[in-house]
Amino acid sequence: VRVCAMGHVTRAAAAVLCDAEGRVLLVRKADARHRWGLPGAHIDPSQAPAHAVVRELRRETGIEARVVDLLGLYLLCGHLRGDEEDLPDLLTYAFRCELVSGEPVLNGRGRIDHLGWYDAGCLPERITATAAAVVTDCAGTRSGVVRTLTRDLALA
């Protein structure tokens, strides 16, 4: 069992949306690291995680969706290799979502620069540790997962 130092914890919500072939929608962040992850973002202090994930899915991809269930809670801690920045621990609420309407398009206004549907067995390089774990759990049709992950397992 990995243990985090449990310093400052930031909360985030992530959407797990699958297409008819069972592929998961991933987005590539338009920041300096250009890593792939799930659509989503940090949760406002006064906002419920389920509302945040629906808001962020709409904002980043233009999709209207509804939450089906909580796939899991993923606590990410540690440092990225070669990065001196002191990052807070990140608690991600990963929600399995269902498409209500729309097609995914780049709608993140500079937040994301690419999106695509990916099979769990063929994920893109440079994916976050959290997204990789969530996609694996989703492919295994798991729900209610609680995991602790470390950033040093993420691709820097």
Coordinates of C-alpha atoms in Angstrom, one line a residue:
V1 CA 0.0 0.0 0.0
R2 CA 1.4 3.4 -1.0
V3 CA 1.1 6.2 1.5
C4 CA 0.9 9.9 0.6
A5 CA 2.3 12.6 2.8
M6 CA -1.2 14.1 2.8
G7 CA -0.2 17.7 2.6
H8 CA -2.5 20.1 0.8
V9 CA -5.1 18.1 -1.2
T10 CA -6.8 19.5 -4.3
R11 CA -10.0 17.9 -5.5
A12 CA -10.7 17.2 -9.2
A13 CA -13.5 15.6 -11.1
A14 CA -12.9 13.4 -14.2
A15 CA -15.4 12.1 -16.8
V16 CA -15.2 8.5 -18.1
L17 CA -17.2 8.5 -21.3
C18 CA -17.2 5.4 -23.6
D19 CA -18.4 5.1 -27.1
A20 CA -20.3 2.2 -28.6
E21 CA -17.1 0.3 -29.2
G22 CA -16.1 0.6 -25.5
R23 CA -13.3 3.2 -26.2
V24 CA -12.7 6.0 -23.6
L25 CA -12.7 9.7 -24.5
L26 CA -9.3 11.3 -23.7
V27 CA -8.1 14.8 -24.0
R28 CA -4.6 16.2 -24.3
K29 CA -3.9 19.1 -22.1
A30 CA -2.5 22.2 -23.9
D31 CA 0.0 22.9 -21.1
A32 CA 3.8 22.5 -21.2
R33 CA 3.7 18.8 -20.5
H34 CA 1.1 17.9 -23.2
R35 CA -0.1 14.8 -21.3
W36 CA -3.3 12.9 -22.1
G37 CA -6.0 12.6 -19.4
L38 CA -9.7 12.4 -18.9
P39 CA -11.9 15.4 -19.5
G40 CA -12.3 17.3 -16.2
A41 CA -10.8 19.8 -13.9
H42 CA -10.4 21.0 -10.3
I43 CA -13.6 21.3 -8.3
D44 CA -14.6 24.7 -7.0
P45 CA -14.8 24.6 -3.1
S46 CA -18.5 25.1 -3.1
Q47 CA -19.3 22.7 -5.9
A48 CA -20.4 19.1 -5.7
P49 CA -18.0 16.7 -7.7
A50 CA -20.9 15.3 -9.9
H51 CA -21.9 18.8 -11.0
A52 CA -18.3 19.7 -11.7
V53 CA -17.7 16.8 -14.0
V54 CA -20.8 17.6 -16.1
R55 CA -19.7 21.2 -16.3
E56 CA -16.2 20.4 -17.4
L57 CA -17.2 17.8 -19.9
R58 CA -19.4 20.4 -21.5
R59 CA -16.8 23.1 -21.3
E60 CA -13.9 21.0 -22.7
T61 CA -15.7 19.0 -25.4
G62 CA -19.2 20.5 -26.0
I63 CA -20.9 17.2 -24.9
E64 CA -23.9 17.1 -22.7
A65 CA -23.7 14.0 -20.4
R66 CA -25.1 12.7 -17.2
V67 CA -23.4 10.9 -14.4
V68 CA -24.1 7.1 -14.2
D69 CA -22.0 6.2 -11.2
L70 CA -18.8 6.9 -9.3
L71 CA -16.1 4.6 -10.8
G72 CA -13.7 5.5 -8.1
L73 CA -11.6 7.9 -6.0
Y74 CA -8.0 8.2 -7.0
L75 CA -5.4 10.0 -4.8
L76 CA -2.3 11.1 -6.7
C77 CA 0.7 12.1 -4.7
G78 CA 4.5 12.5 -5.1
H79 CA 6.6 14.4 -7.6
L80 CA 7.1 14.1 -11.4
R81 CA 10.6 13.0 -12.4
G82 CA 12.8 16.0 -13.1
D83 CA 10.2 18.5 -11.7
E84 CA 11.2 20.6 -8.7
E85 CA 7.7 22.0 -8.3
D86 CA 6.0 21.0 -5.1
L87 CA 2.7 19.7 -6.3
P88 CA -0.3 19.2 -4.0
D89 CA -1.9 15.8 -3.6
L90 CA -4.8 15.4 -6.0
L91 CA -8.0 13.6 -5.1
T92 CA -9.9 12.8 -8.3
Y93 CA -13.5 11.7 -8.4
A94 CA -13.8 9.6 -11.6
F95 CA -17.4 9.4 -12.7
R96 CA -18.7 7.0 -15.4
C97 CA -20.8 9.2 -17.6
E98 CA -23.4 8.6 -20.4
L99 CA -23.7 10.8 -23.5
V100 CA -27.0 12.8 -23.6
S101 CA -26.2 14.8 -26.7
G102 CA -23.5 16.2 -28.9
E103 CA -20.2 15.0 -30.5
P104 CA -16.9 15.7 -28.9
V105 CA -15.1 18.8 -30.3
L106 CA -12.2 20.9 -29.1
N107 CA -14.1 23.3 -26.9
G108 CA -11.7 23.9 -24.1
R109 CA -10.6 27.4 -25.3
G110 CA -6.9 26.7 -25.1
R111 CA -7.1 24.2 -22.2
I112 CA -7.0 21.1 -24.5
D113 CA -5.4 20.8 -27.9
H114 CA -6.5 17.3 -29.0
L115 CA -9.1 14.7 -28.2
G116 CA -9.8 11.1 -29.2
W117 CA -11.4 7.8 -28.4
Y118 CA -8.9 5.2 -27.1
D119 CA -9.1 1.5 -26.4
A120 CA -7.8 0.5 -22.9
G121 CA -5.2 -1.8 -24.5
C122 CA -3.9 0.9 -26.8
L123 CA -3.6 4.2 -24.8
P124 CA -1.5 7.1 -26.1
E125 CA 2.0 7.8 -24.8
R126 CA 2.3 10.5 -22.1
I127 CA -0.9 9.6 -20.3
T128 CA -1.3 10.7 -16.6
A129 CA -1.1 8.0 -13.9
T130 CA -4.7 8.7 -12.9
A131 CA -6.1 8.4 -16.4
A132 CA -4.3 5.1 -17.0
A133 CA -5.6 3.6 -13.7
V134 CA -9.1 4.9 -14.3
V135 CA -9.2 3.5 -17.9
T136 CA -8.0 0.1 -16.7
D137 CA -10.6 0.0 -13.9
C138 CA -13.3 1.0 -16.4
A139 CA -12.3 -1.7 -18.8
G140 CA -12.6 -4.2 -16.0
T141 CA -16.2 -2.9 -15.3
R142 CA -15.2 -1.9 -11.8
S143 CA -17.0 0.7 -9.6
G144 CA -16.3 2.0 -6.2
V145 CA -12.5 1.8 -6.6
V146 CA -10.3 3.6 -4.1
R147 CA -6.6 3.9 -5.2
T148 CA -3.5 5.7 -4.2
L149 CA -1.2 6.5 -7.1
T150 CA 2.2 8.2 -7.3
R151 CA 3.2 10.8 -9.8
D152 CA 6.6 9.1 -10.3
L153 CA 4.7 6.4 -12.3
A154 CA 3.4 9.1 -14.7
L155 CA 5.3 9.9 -17.8
A156 CA 7.2 13.1 -17.2

